[in-house]
Amino acid sequence: MTNTEQDRWSRVKGRLRSSVGEDVYSSWFARMDLETVQEQSVRLSVPTRFLKSWIQAHYAERVLTCWQAEMPEVHRIDLTVRTCARCAVPTQETAGPVVKTSHDVVPPVRSDGRPAPELRATAIAPVSATHDALGGSPLDPRLTFGSFVIGRANTLAHAAARQVAEGRRGDSVMFNPLYIHAGVGLGKTHLLQAITWAGNSGTEERKVLYLTAEKFMYGFVAALKTQTALAFKEALRGIDVLVIDDLQFLQGKSTQVEFCHTLNALIDAGRQVVIAADRPPSDLELFDDRVRSRLACGLVVEMGNLGEELRLGILKSRVAAAKAHHASFDVPEPVLDYLARTIVHNGRDLEGAINRLLAHSKLNNAPVTLDMAEREIRDLIRPQEPKRIKIEDIQRVVARQYNVSRSDLLSSRRTANIVRPRQVAMYLAKTLTLRSLPEIGRRFGGRDHTTVLHAVRKIEALVSKDVALSEEVESLKRQLQE
Ligand code: ADP
Ligand code: MG
């Protein structure tokens, strides 16, 4: 692709971003790539069929309009789905000791991508029995779709989770894996367990297995180690949807090898994989590059902070749940408003607050009042944590400030108008995030850590002398911390 095309594409993306807003943009368009521009038609690609059909249904006109603003001759946008490499299993040398069981597990796939017959799921038992028998982690009966409150922060994650839960056996999978990431207490586990409950309780006979990463490591893998390859196949055969929570805790090379096999086997067989973690795939530093890219290959969705409205909704749903067992319990509207305004941190504290009010009003046999609420939840009000800044944000803000594209920053081009912004961005990445030099290098188009170090030192030296640059850097920091 030529530089002019690249620039044009950056501008089209800029238009799209301002037209749909940052939230929608990052949900749906962040991973849209330009493939080709040919006379009147433009070919774009996205990583999943789900994104493709959603964009076609909701944003086709908008995308075309944004192109036409840059290139009036364009009359047609073709949207295709990029294919994704399998997750290459880390090699023996890098992987350390490997469990011997699962090498032959990768099942045959038919040319149409459907699971080969022998991997179709078979016998079915009632929900929890199945779940237990497969070694699943315990489920909390309260964490269902019914009690999940939808808001701006989680609309897309919820839609995708629903889609997974409503799938039927043998349906082709719309995106795989579904990867949901968010900070602590923002509803990942709730959504994952909701998928598990819903998936297992439908009329369709499907098996959804929910595992925490720890359980995967110590339970599932341990069981596999003691059994044969055949047993591993058997276990996999029974699973339609594998749900893994808190993937960031998955440690150790040999576990990763198992994870990789499992991922490949299930995805190749058309089975759904759902993952939650506290960071995007690219930030899973302990993971092999190829595993990361496979994880990024399906639908990656971030859930944002709970806004006040969402917090209020969660509180109400918690009160309603508590009322089911304690009919006399009630929390007046002003108290709910107060809680939603003051407990901004996360969903766990909201739950904790309601539990305390319930306990207090039961023990003292007294109704909930604002005074009492203020006293009871004092310690749940935490100072706002400083915002976690991401390398992508730095790249985006720097690119905007210097009027270059993000791909310029990652490219190997060495013209002065790109080299300086790139160095500034690396410098900010080092000073505003906890990422290591090699990690930063990797995120800047696979550069060596010495290049990053050089950039950091260079900018450090310059800002102490160059007032204009120092002001630019300060302004960038402010924009990022806003
Ligand atoms: P995470 O796994 O992301 O750390 P959890 O799923 O454990 O967070 O959520 C923490 C608490 O907040 C749970 O009690 C959960 O039910 C509640 N919660 C979070 N988001 C929502 C939501 N959208 N609707 C209802 N409850 C929520
Ligand atoms: Mg969780």
Short mmCIF file of C-alpha atoms and ligand atoms in Angstrom, two decimals:
data_model
loop_
_atom_site.label_atom_id
_atom_site.label_comp_id
_atom_site.label_asym_id
_atom_site.label_seq_id
_atom_site.Cartn_x
_atom_site.Cartn_y
_atom_site.Cartn_z
CA MET A 1 0.00 0.00 0.00
CA THR A 2 1.34 3.41 -0.88
CA ASN A 3 1.94 6.15 1.65
CA THR A 4 -0.78 8.28 0.11
CA GLU A 5 -3.23 5.46 0.60
CA GLN A 6 -2.08 4.99 4.16
CA ASP A 7 -2.51 8.70 4.88
CA ARG A 8 -5.87 8.76 3.26
CA TRP A 9 -6.93 5.75 5.31
CA SER A 10 -5.79 7.50 8.49
CA ARG A 11 -7.92 10.48 7.61
CA VAL A 12 -10.93 8.31 6.83
CA LYS A 13 -10.51 6.65 10.21
CA GLY A 14 -10.28 10.07 11.83
CA ARG A 15 -13.55 11.07 10.19
CA LEU A 16 -15.18 7.85 11.25
CA ARG A 17 -13.98 8.34 14.79
CA SER A 18 -15.42 11.81 15.09
CA SER A 19 -18.60 10.75 13.36
CA VAL A 20 -19.43 7.77 15.62
CA GLY A 21 -17.61 8.80 18.80
CA GLU A 22 -14.68 7.22 20.56
CA ASP A 23 -16.62 4.39 22.25
CA VAL A 24 -18.30 3.08 19.15
CA TYR A 25 -15.15 3.57 17.16
CA SER A 26 -13.00 1.54 19.47
CA SER A 27 -15.63 -1.19 19.78
CA TRP A 28 -16.23 -1.74 16.10
CA PHE A 29 -13.62 -0.05 13.95
CA ALA A 30 -10.37 -0.19 15.85
CA ARG A 31 -9.31 -3.37 14.11
CA MET A 32 -10.58 -2.58 10.66
CA ASP A 33 -7.75 -2.56 8.12
CA LEU A 34 -7.44 -1.21 4.62
CA GLU A 35 -6.68 -3.97 2.14
CA THR A 36 -6.85 -2.32 -1.28
CA VAL A 37 -8.18 0.71 -3.09
CA GLN A 38 -9.12 0.07 -6.68
CA GLU A 39 -10.72 2.79 -8.72
CA GLN A 40 -14.20 3.03 -7.33
CA SER A 41 -14.04 0.38 -4.72
CA VAL A 42 -12.30 0.03 -1.42
CA ARG A 43 -11.68 -3.26 0.29
CA LEU A 44 -11.53 -3.26 4.06
CA SER A 45 -11.07 -6.16 6.41
CA VAL A 46 -12.04 -7.02 9.97
CA PRO A 47 -11.00 -10.02 12.06
CA THR A 48 -14.40 -11.65 12.57
CA ARG A 49 -17.67 -12.37 10.81
CA PHE A 50 -19.49 -10.85 13.74
CA LEU A 51 -17.81 -7.48 13.24
CA LYS A 52 -18.39 -7.71 9.54
CA SER A 53 -22.10 -8.33 9.79
CA TRP A 54 -22.54 -5.73 12.49
CA ILE A 55 -20.70 -3.05 10.57
CA GLN A 56 -22.58 -3.92 7.40
CA ALA A 57 -25.90 -3.73 9.16
CA HIS A 58 -25.28 -0.56 11.13
CA TYR A 59 -22.47 1.47 9.67
CA ALA A 60 -22.13 0.68 5.95
CA GLU A 61 -23.40 4.09 4.84
CA ARG A 62 -21.31 5.91 7.36
CA VAL A 63 -18.11 4.19 6.25
CA LEU A 64 -18.86 4.97 2.63
CA THR A 65 -19.59 8.62 3.41
CA CYS A 66 -16.32 8.97 5.25
CA TRP A 67 -14.45 7.56 2.26
CA GLN A 68 -16.26 9.76 -0.17
CA ALA A 69 -15.27 12.80 1.86
CA GLU A 70 -11.66 11.90 1.07
CA MET A 71 -12.16 10.26 -2.33
CA PRO A 72 -15.41 11.26 -4.03
CA GLU A 73 -14.94 8.61 -6.71
CA VAL A 74 -15.38 5.73 -4.29
CA HIS A 75 -18.73 4.05 -4.75
CA ARG A 76 -18.40 0.80 -3.05
CA ILE A 77 -16.96 -0.66 0.12
CA ASP A 78 -16.22 -4.37 0.35
CA LEU A 79 -15.79 -5.74 3.79
CA THR A 80 -13.95 -9.02 4.18
CA VAL A 81 -12.94 -11.20 7.08
CA ARG A 82 -9.25 -11.64 7.63
CA THR A 83 -8.12 -15.16 8.26
CA CYS A 84 -6.09 -15.91 11.27
CA ALA A 85 -3.12 -18.13 11.89
CA ARG A 86 -3.47 -21.01 14.31
CA CYS A 87 -1.78 -20.55 17.62
CA ALA A 88 1.61 -22.08 17.09
CA VAL A 89 2.51 -24.25 20.01
CA PRO A 90 5.63 -22.96 21.75
CA THR A 91 8.55 -25.20 20.97
CA GLN A 92 10.05 -27.70 23.35
CA GLU A 93 13.21 -25.66 23.96
CA THR A 94 11.38 -22.54 24.96
CA ALA A 95 8.58 -24.42 26.60
CA GLY A 96 10.39 -26.52 29.14
CA PRO A 97 8.91 -29.85 30.11
CA VAL A 98 5.84 -30.70 28.12
CA VAL A 99 2.96 -32.87 29.03
CA LYS A 100 2.87 -35.68 26.59
CA THR A 101 -0.81 -36.26 26.42
CA SER A 102 -2.26 -33.92 23.95
CA HIS A 103 -0.06 -33.72 20.90
CA ASP A 104 -2.39 -35.76 18.82
CA VAL A 105 -5.41 -34.02 20.07
CA VAL A 106 -5.83 -31.51 17.31
CA PRO A 107 -8.87 -32.88 15.63
CA PRO A 108 -9.46 -33.20 11.94
CA VAL A 109 -11.39 -30.33 10.44
CA ARG A 110 -13.56 -30.67 7.42
CA SER A 111 -12.97 -28.36 4.53
CA ASP A 112 -16.06 -26.35 5.37
CA GLY A 113 -14.60 -25.56 8.76
CA ARG A 114 -17.22 -27.54 10.66
CA PRO A 115 -16.10 -29.97 13.29
CA ALA A 116 -15.27 -33.38 12.04
CA PRO A 117 -17.93 -35.85 13.14
CA GLU A 118 -15.98 -37.49 15.89
CA LEU A 119 -15.72 -34.25 17.74
CA ARG A 120 -19.39 -33.61 17.93
CA ALA A 121 -20.51 -33.59 21.52
CA THR A 122 -22.27 -36.63 22.79
CA ALA A 123 -23.92 -37.69 26.01
CA ILE A 124 -25.54 -35.08 28.14
CA ALA A 125 -26.19 -34.87 31.85
CA PRO A 126 -27.97 -32.19 33.86
CA VAL A 127 -26.20 -28.85 34.07
CA SER A 128 -24.28 -28.78 37.28
CA ALA A 129 -23.53 -32.47 37.24
CA THR A 130 -21.90 -32.11 33.84
CA HIS A 131 -20.09 -29.04 34.92
CA ASP A 132 -18.72 -30.75 38.01
CA ALA A 133 -17.84 -33.94 36.23
CA LEU A 134 -15.70 -32.03 33.77
CA GLY A 135 -13.90 -30.37 36.63
CA GLY A 136 -15.45 -26.95 36.19
CA SER A 137 -15.04 -24.17 38.75
CA PRO A 138 -18.00 -23.53 41.04
CA LEU A 139 -20.64 -21.15 39.74
CA ASP A 140 -22.48 -18.45 41.66
CA PRO A 141 -26.21 -18.83 40.98
CA ARG A 142 -26.71 -15.07 41.21
CA LEU A 143 -24.46 -14.29 38.29
CA THR A 144 -26.88 -14.63 35.40
CA PHE A 145 -27.94 -12.50 32.45
CA GLY A 146 -31.08 -11.67 34.41
CA SER A 147 -29.10 -9.82 37.05
CA PHE A 148 -26.59 -8.28 34.65
CA VAL A 149 -27.27 -4.61 34.12
CA ILE A 150 -26.47 -3.24 30.69
CA GLY A 151 -24.94 0.19 30.23
CA ARG A 152 -22.61 2.11 28.00
CA ALA A 153 -19.57 0.42 29.48
CA ASN A 154 -20.62 -3.10 28.60
CA THR A 155 -23.11 -3.05 25.72
CA LEU A 156 -20.85 -4.75 23.25
CA ALA A 157 -19.49 -7.29 25.72
CA HIS A 158 -23.03 -8.15 26.74
CA ALA A 159 -24.22 -8.48 23.12
CA ALA A 160 -21.33 -10.76 22.29
CA ALA A 161 -21.86 -12.85 25.42
CA ARG A 162 -25.54 -13.25 24.56
CA GLN A 163 -24.64 -14.30 21.09
CA VAL A 164 -22.39 -17.02 22.48
CA ALA A 165 -24.95 -18.17 25.04
CA GLU A 166 -27.68 -18.43 22.44
CA GLY A 167 -25.63 -20.37 19.93
CA ARG A 168 -26.71 -23.89 19.17
CA ARG A 169 -24.62 -26.94 18.77
CA GLY A 170 -23.33 -27.14 15.22
CA ASP A 171 -23.93 -23.46 14.46
CA SER A 172 -20.89 -21.93 12.92
CA VAL A 173 -19.12 -19.71 15.36
CA MET A 174 -19.25 -15.96 14.71
CA PHE A 175 -16.04 -15.02 16.48
CA ASN A 176 -13.50 -17.13 18.22
CA PRO A 177 -12.28 -16.65 20.81
CA LEU A 178 -14.43 -14.02 22.47
CA TYR A 179 -11.97 -12.13 24.62
CA ILE A 180 -13.32 -9.74 27.24
CA HIS A 181 -11.02 -7.52 29.22
CA ALA A 182 -11.58 -5.00 32.00
CA GLY A 183 -10.24 -3.92 35.35
CA VAL A 184 -11.24 -5.49 38.66
CA GLY A 185 -14.90 -5.61 39.61
CA LEU A 186 -16.29 -4.47 36.29
CA GLY A 187 -18.36 -7.56 35.59
CA LYS A 188 -16.14 -10.03 33.72
CA THR A 189 -16.85 -12.97 35.97
CA HIS A 190 -20.52 -12.08 36.07
CA LEU A 191 -20.77 -12.15 32.30
CA LEU A 192 -18.77 -15.36 31.94
CA GLN A 193 -20.85 -17.19 34.50
CA ALA A 194 -24.01 -15.85 32.86
CA ILE A 195 -22.86 -17.45 29.60
CA THR A 196 -22.25 -20.69 31.45
CA TRP A 197 -25.63 -20.76 33.16
CA ALA A 198 -27.53 -19.76 30.07
CA GLY A 199 -25.63 -22.11 27.81
CA ASN A 200 -26.17 -25.09 30.05
CA SER A 201 -29.79 -24.52 30.85
CA GLY A 202 -31.30 -24.02 27.41
CA THR A 203 -33.38 -26.68 25.76
CA GLU A 204 -30.45 -27.33 23.46
CA GLU A 205 -28.10 -29.82 24.88
CA ARG A 206 -24.82 -28.03 25.09
CA LYS A 207 -22.01 -28.17 27.52
CA VAL A 208 -20.41 -25.00 28.69
CA LEU A 209 -17.41 -25.43 30.93
CA TYR A 210 -16.33 -22.54 33.14
CA LEU A 211 -12.79 -22.65 34.49
CA THR A 212 -10.73 -20.10 36.31
CA ALA A 213 -7.18 -20.00 34.99
CA GLU A 214 -6.09 -21.54 38.27
CA LYS A 215 -8.47 -24.39 37.87
CA PHE A 216 -7.27 -24.86 34.34
CA MET A 217 -3.70 -25.09 35.61
CA TYR A 218 -4.13 -27.25 38.65
CA GLY A 219 -7.24 -29.19 37.88
CA PHE A 220 -7.73 -29.68 34.22
CA VAL A 221 -4.12 -29.99 33.24
CA ALA A 222 -3.30 -32.16 36.24
CA ALA A 223 -6.12 -34.49 35.30
CA LEU A 224 -4.83 -34.65 31.77
CA LYS A 225 -1.34 -35.43 32.92
CA THR A 226 -2.48 -38.51 34.72
CA GLN A 227 -4.60 -39.70 31.86
CA THR A 228 -4.03 -40.64 28.33
CA ALA A 229 -4.33 -38.68 25.16
CA LEU A 230 -7.56 -40.50 24.61
CA ALA A 231 -8.99 -39.20 27.86
CA PHE A 232 -8.04 -35.70 26.87
CA LYS A 233 -9.88 -36.12 23.61
CA GLU A 234 -12.85 -37.47 25.45
CA ALA A 235 -12.90 -34.50 27.78
CA LEU A 236 -12.69 -32.04 24.92
CA ARG A 237 -15.28 -33.86 22.90
CA GLY A 238 -17.82 -33.09 25.57
CA ILE A 239 -17.32 -29.35 25.53
CA ASP A 240 -19.21 -26.96 23.30
CA VAL A 241 -18.09 -23.79 24.95
CA LEU A 242 -14.97 -23.40 27.06
CA VAL A 243 -14.96 -20.37 29.31
CA ILE A 244 -11.72 -19.32 31.01
CA ASP A 245 -11.71 -16.57 33.60
CA ASP A 246 -8.75 -14.44 34.66
CA LEU A 247 -6.43 -15.71 31.99
CA GLN A 248 -3.68 -13.37 33.19
CA PHE A 249 -3.08 -15.82 36.02
CA LEU A 250 -2.23 -18.67 33.68
CA GLN A 251 1.42 -19.25 34.34
CA GLY A 252 4.15 -21.57 33.34
CA LYS A 253 5.28 -22.65 29.94
CA SER A 254 3.92 -26.16 30.08
CA THR A 255 0.48 -24.90 31.07
CA GLN A 256 0.65 -22.51 28.17
CA VAL A 257 1.44 -25.38 25.87
CA GLU A 258 -1.64 -27.19 27.10
CA PHE A 259 -3.66 -24.06 26.79
CA CYS A 260 -2.49 -23.59 23.26
CA HIS A 261 -3.40 -27.17 22.32
CA THR A 262 -6.77 -26.80 23.89
CA LEU A 263 -7.38 -23.52 22.12
CA ASN A 264 -6.38 -24.95 18.77
CA ALA A 265 -8.34 -28.13 19.20
CA LEU A 266 -11.53 -26.37 20.20
CA ILE A 267 -11.34 -23.55 17.70
CA ASP A 268 -10.50 -25.91 14.86
CA ALA A 269 -13.46 -28.05 15.80
CA GLY A 270 -15.74 -25.05 15.66
CA ARG A 271 -16.24 -24.94 19.40
CA GLN A 272 -16.55 -21.61 21.12
CA VAL A 273 -13.87 -20.30 23.45
CA VAL A 274 -14.55 -17.37 25.77
CA ILE A 275 -11.84 -15.68 27.77
CA ALA A 276 -11.70 -12.91 30.34
CA ALA A 277 -8.60 -11.12 31.56
CA ASP A 278 -7.61 -7.87 33.17
CA ARG A 279 -5.72 -6.66 30.11
CA PRO A 280 -5.83 -6.95 26.31
CA PRO A 281 -4.07 -9.91 24.63
CA SER A 282 -1.18 -7.72 23.55
CA ASP A 283 -0.40 -6.96 27.21
CA LEU A 284 -0.25 -10.57 28.38
CA GLU A 285 3.46 -10.34 28.80
CA LEU A 286 4.06 -13.85 30.00
CA PHE A 287 2.48 -15.31 26.91
CA ASP A 288 4.15 -16.36 23.74
CA ASP A 289 3.72 -13.94 20.83
CA ARG A 290 1.82 -16.43 18.75
CA VAL A 291 -0.60 -17.25 21.54
CA ARG A 292 -1.23 -13.55 21.96
CA SER A 293 -1.97 -13.08 18.33
CA ARG A 294 -4.33 -16.03 18.27
CA LEU A 295 -6.14 -14.59 21.26
CA ALA A 296 -6.47 -11.27 19.49
CA CYS A 297 -7.89 -12.98 16.47
CA GLY A 298 -11.49 -13.26 17.48
CA LEU A 299 -13.54 -10.53 19.05
CA VAL A 300 -11.68 -8.50 21.65
CA VAL A 301 -13.97 -6.37 23.78
CA GLU A 302 -13.09 -4.02 26.56
CA MET A 303 -15.56 -3.23 29.32
CA GLY A 304 -15.17 0.30 30.61
CA ASN A 305 -15.66 1.78 34.05
CA LEU A 306 -19.17 1.59 35.44
CA GLY A 307 -20.83 4.95 34.92
CA GLU A 308 -23.12 6.40 37.57
CA GLU A 309 -26.26 5.20 35.83
CA LEU A 310 -24.90 1.69 35.58
CA ARG A 311 -23.87 1.74 39.22
CA LEU A 312 -27.37 2.79 40.18
CA GLY A 313 -28.80 -0.03 38.08
CA ILE A 314 -26.49 -2.56 39.75
CA LEU A 315 -27.47 -1.33 43.21
CA LYS A 316 -31.15 -1.64 42.37
CA SER A 317 -30.68 -5.14 41.03
CA ARG A 318 -28.81 -6.10 44.22
CA VAL A 319 -31.54 -4.68 46.42
CA ALA A 320 -34.18 -6.54 44.45
CA ALA A 321 -32.23 -9.77 44.90
CA ALA A 322 -31.87 -9.18 48.64
CA LYS A 323 -35.59 -8.47 48.91
CA ALA A 324 -36.38 -11.90 47.61
CA HIS A 325 -35.09 -13.30 50.91
CA HIS A 326 -35.69 -10.36 53.21
CA ALA A 327 -39.02 -8.89 52.29
CA SER A 328 -38.84 -6.01 54.74
CA PHE A 329 -35.50 -4.78 53.43
CA ASP A 330 -35.61 -1.59 51.40
CA VAL A 331 -33.19 1.10 50.40
CA PRO A 332 -34.77 4.50 49.75
CA GLU A 333 -34.05 6.24 46.48
CA PRO A 334 -31.86 9.04 47.99
CA VAL A 335 -29.62 6.43 49.63
CA LEU A 336 -29.26 4.59 46.33
CA ASP A 337 -28.34 7.86 44.62
CA TYR A 338 -25.84 8.60 47.33
CA LEU A 339 -24.21 5.18 46.99
CA ALA A 340 -24.10 5.39 43.20
CA ARG A 341 -22.44 8.78 43.40
CA THR A 342 -19.86 7.92 46.04
CA ILE A 343 -18.84 4.32 45.42
CA VAL A 344 -17.21 4.81 42.09
CA HIS A 345 -14.61 2.17 42.26
CA ASN A 346 -16.15 -1.09 41.16
CA GLY A 347 -19.01 -3.53 41.33
CA ARG A 348 -17.62 -5.48 44.25
CA ASP A 349 -17.86 -2.47 46.53
CA LEU A 350 -21.44 -1.87 45.38
CA GLU A 351 -22.30 -5.40 46.35
CA GLY A 352 -20.44 -4.97 49.65
CA ALA A 353 -22.38 -1.80 50.42
CA ILE A 354 -25.75 -3.46 49.96
CA ASN A 355 -24.66 -6.42 52.07
CA ARG A 356 -23.65 -4.12 54.88
CA LEU A 357 -26.88 -2.15 54.79
CA LEU A 358 -28.78 -5.41 54.84
CA ALA A 359 -26.80 -6.77 57.77
CA HIS A 360 -27.09 -3.54 59.69
CA SER A 361 -30.81 -3.14 59.20
CA LYS A 362 -31.44 -6.79 60.14
CA LEU A 363 -29.32 -6.71 63.27
CA ASN A 364 -30.76 -3.46 64.52
CA ASN A 365 -34.15 -4.05 63.12
CA ALA A 366 -34.03 -0.53 61.71
CA PRO A 367 -34.83 0.89 58.28
CA VAL A 368 -32.00 2.08 56.06
CA THR A 369 -31.39 5.83 56.25
CA LEU A 370 -28.92 8.16 54.63
CA ASP A 371 -27.11 8.69 57.94
CA MET A 372 -26.70 5.03 58.49
CA ALA A 373 -25.50 4.50 54.90
CA GLU A 374 -22.89 7.22 55.28
CA ARG A 375 -21.55 5.61 58.42
CA GLU A 376 -21.61 2.06 57.10
CA ILE A 377 -19.82 2.57 53.84
CA ARG A 378 -17.23 5.14 54.84
CA ASP A 379 -14.31 2.83 54.16
CA LEU A 380 -15.63 1.81 50.75
CA ILE A 381 -15.09 5.29 49.41
CA ARG A 382 -11.64 5.22 48.00
CA PRO A 383 -9.67 7.98 46.40
CA GLN A 384 -9.77 7.70 42.62
CA GLU A 385 -6.89 5.63 41.38
CA PRO A 386 -4.71 7.35 38.83
CA LYS A 387 -5.79 6.45 35.35
CA ARG A 388 -4.02 3.50 33.79
CA ILE A 389 -2.44 4.74 30.59
CA LYS A 390 -2.07 2.39 27.68
CA ILE A 391 0.61 2.35 25.04
CA GLU A 392 -2.06 2.54 22.33
CA ASP A 393 -3.42 5.72 23.89
CA ILE A 394 0.03 7.23 23.90
CA GLN A 395 0.52 6.34 20.25
CA ARG A 396 -2.86 7.74 19.33
CA VAL A 397 -2.42 11.03 21.17
CA VAL A 398 1.14 11.55 19.93
CA ALA A 399 0.13 10.75 16.35
CA ARG A 400 -2.69 13.26 16.58
CA GLN A 401 -0.50 15.97 18.03
CA TYR A 402 2.18 15.61 15.37
CA ASN A 403 -0.21 14.93 12.55
CA VAL A 404 1.23 11.55 11.60
CA SER A 405 -0.54 8.20 11.63
CA ARG A 406 -0.17 5.58 14.29
CA SER A 407 1.21 3.19 11.69
CA ASP A 408 3.89 5.76 10.85
CA LEU A 409 4.99 5.56 14.45
CA LEU A 410 5.25 1.79 14.22
CA SER A 411 6.80 1.77 10.77
CA SER A 412 10.47 1.68 9.96
CA ARG A 413 10.39 5.05 8.22
CA ARG A 414 13.17 7.30 9.41
CA THR A 415 12.22 10.74 8.18
CA ALA A 416 12.68 13.46 10.78
CA ASN A 417 8.97 14.31 11.02
CA ILE A 418 8.32 10.74 12.17
CA VAL A 419 11.46 9.94 14.14
CA ARG A 420 10.88 12.67 16.71
CA PRO A 421 7.21 11.87 17.44
CA ARG A 422 8.17 8.19 17.68
CA GLN A 423 10.87 8.99 20.23
CA VAL A 424 8.48 11.15 22.21
CA ALA A 425 5.92 8.35 22.22
CA MET A 426 8.51 5.82 23.43
CA TYR A 427 9.63 8.23 26.11
CA LEU A 428 6.04 8.66 27.31
CA ALA A 429 5.50 4.91 27.22
CA LYS A 430 8.49 4.45 29.50
CA THR A 431 7.58 7.24 31.91
CA LEU A 432 3.80 6.83 32.08
CA THR A 433 3.40 3.05 32.04
CA LEU A 434 5.05 0.17 33.87
CA ARG A 435 6.02 -1.57 30.65
CA SER A 436 9.57 -2.77 30.23
CA LEU A 437 11.89 -1.53 27.49
CA PRO A 438 11.67 -4.78 25.45
CA GLU A 439 7.89 -4.72 25.73
CA ILE A 440 7.77 -1.11 24.54
CA GLY A 441 10.08 -1.99 21.67
CA ARG A 442 7.78 -4.82 20.68
CA ARG A 443 4.76 -2.53 20.73
CA PHE A 444 6.53 -0.03 18.51
CA GLY A 445 6.77 -2.27 15.50
CA GLY A 446 9.13 -4.85 16.98
CA ARG A 447 12.09 -2.62 17.82
CA ASP A 448 15.00 -3.58 19.99
CA HIS A 449 15.06 -2.43 23.62
CA THR A 450 18.27 -0.47 22.96
CA THR A 451 16.38 1.64 20.43
CA VAL A 452 13.80 2.45 23.07
CA LEU A 453 16.49 3.27 25.60
CA HIS A 454 18.15 5.58 23.11
CA ALA A 455 14.85 7.37 22.47
CA VAL A 456 14.14 7.77 26.18
CA ARG A 457 17.59 9.23 26.88
CA LYS A 458 17.40 11.48 23.86
CA ILE A 459 14.08 13.02 24.84
CA GLU A 460 15.13 13.30 28.48
CA ALA A 461 18.17 15.28 27.40
CA LEU A 462 16.18 17.44 25.02
CA VAL A 463 13.35 18.43 27.34
CA SER A 464 15.81 19.94 29.78
CA LYS A 465 17.06 22.32 27.07
CA ASP A 466 14.29 22.74 24.57
CA VAL A 467 11.39 24.72 26.05
CA ALA A 468 9.04 24.14 23.13
CA LEU A 469 9.55 20.38 23.26
CA SER A 470 9.19 20.31 27.00
CA GLU A 471 5.85 22.09 26.69
CA GLU A 472 4.71 19.67 24.02
CA VAL A 473 5.57 16.75 26.25
CA GLU A 474 3.74 18.30 29.21
CA SER A 475 0.68 18.91 27.08
CA LEU A 476 0.73 15.30 25.87
CA LYS A 477 0.94 14.09 29.46
CA ARG A 478 -2.05 16.21 30.40
CA GLN A 479 -4.08 14.90 27.49
CA LEU A 480 -3.24 11.35 28.52
CA GLN A 481 -4.04 11.83 32.17
CA GLU A 482 -7.33 13.61 31.55
P1 ADP B 1 -14.62 -8.94 37.63
O1 ADP B 1 -14.70 -10.40 37.35
O2 ADP B 1 -14.54 -8.11 36.39
O3 ADP B 1 -13.56 -8.56 38.63
P2 ADP B 1 -17.23 -9.35 38.78
O4 ADP B 1 -17.93 -9.96 37.62
O5 ADP B 1 -16.79 -10.26 39.86
O6 ADP B 1 -15.99 -8.48 38.29
O7 ADP B 1 -18.16 -8.20 39.36
C1 ADP B 1 -18.01 -7.66 40.66
C2 ADP B 1 -19.38 -7.44 41.26
O8 ADP B 1 -20.05 -6.43 40.54
C3 ADP B 1 -20.26 -8.66 41.20
O9 ADP B 1 -21.04 -8.67 42.33
C4 ADP B 1 -21.10 -8.41 39.97
O10 ADP B 1 -22.33 -9.07 40.07
C5 ADP B 1 -21.26 -6.92 40.00
N1 ADP B 1 -21.41 -6.37 38.65
C6 ADP B 1 -20.43 -5.88 37.84
N2 ADP B 1 -20.94 -5.45 36.69
C7 ADP B 1 -22.26 -5.68 36.75
C8 ADP B 1 -23.36 -5.45 35.85
N3 ADP B 1 -23.18 -4.89 34.66
N4 ADP B 1 -24.59 -5.80 36.27
C9 ADP B 1 -24.78 -6.35 37.50
N5 ADP B 1 -23.81 -6.59 38.36
C10 ADP B 1 -22.56 -6.26 38.01
MG MG B 2 -13.47 -11.92 38.02
#
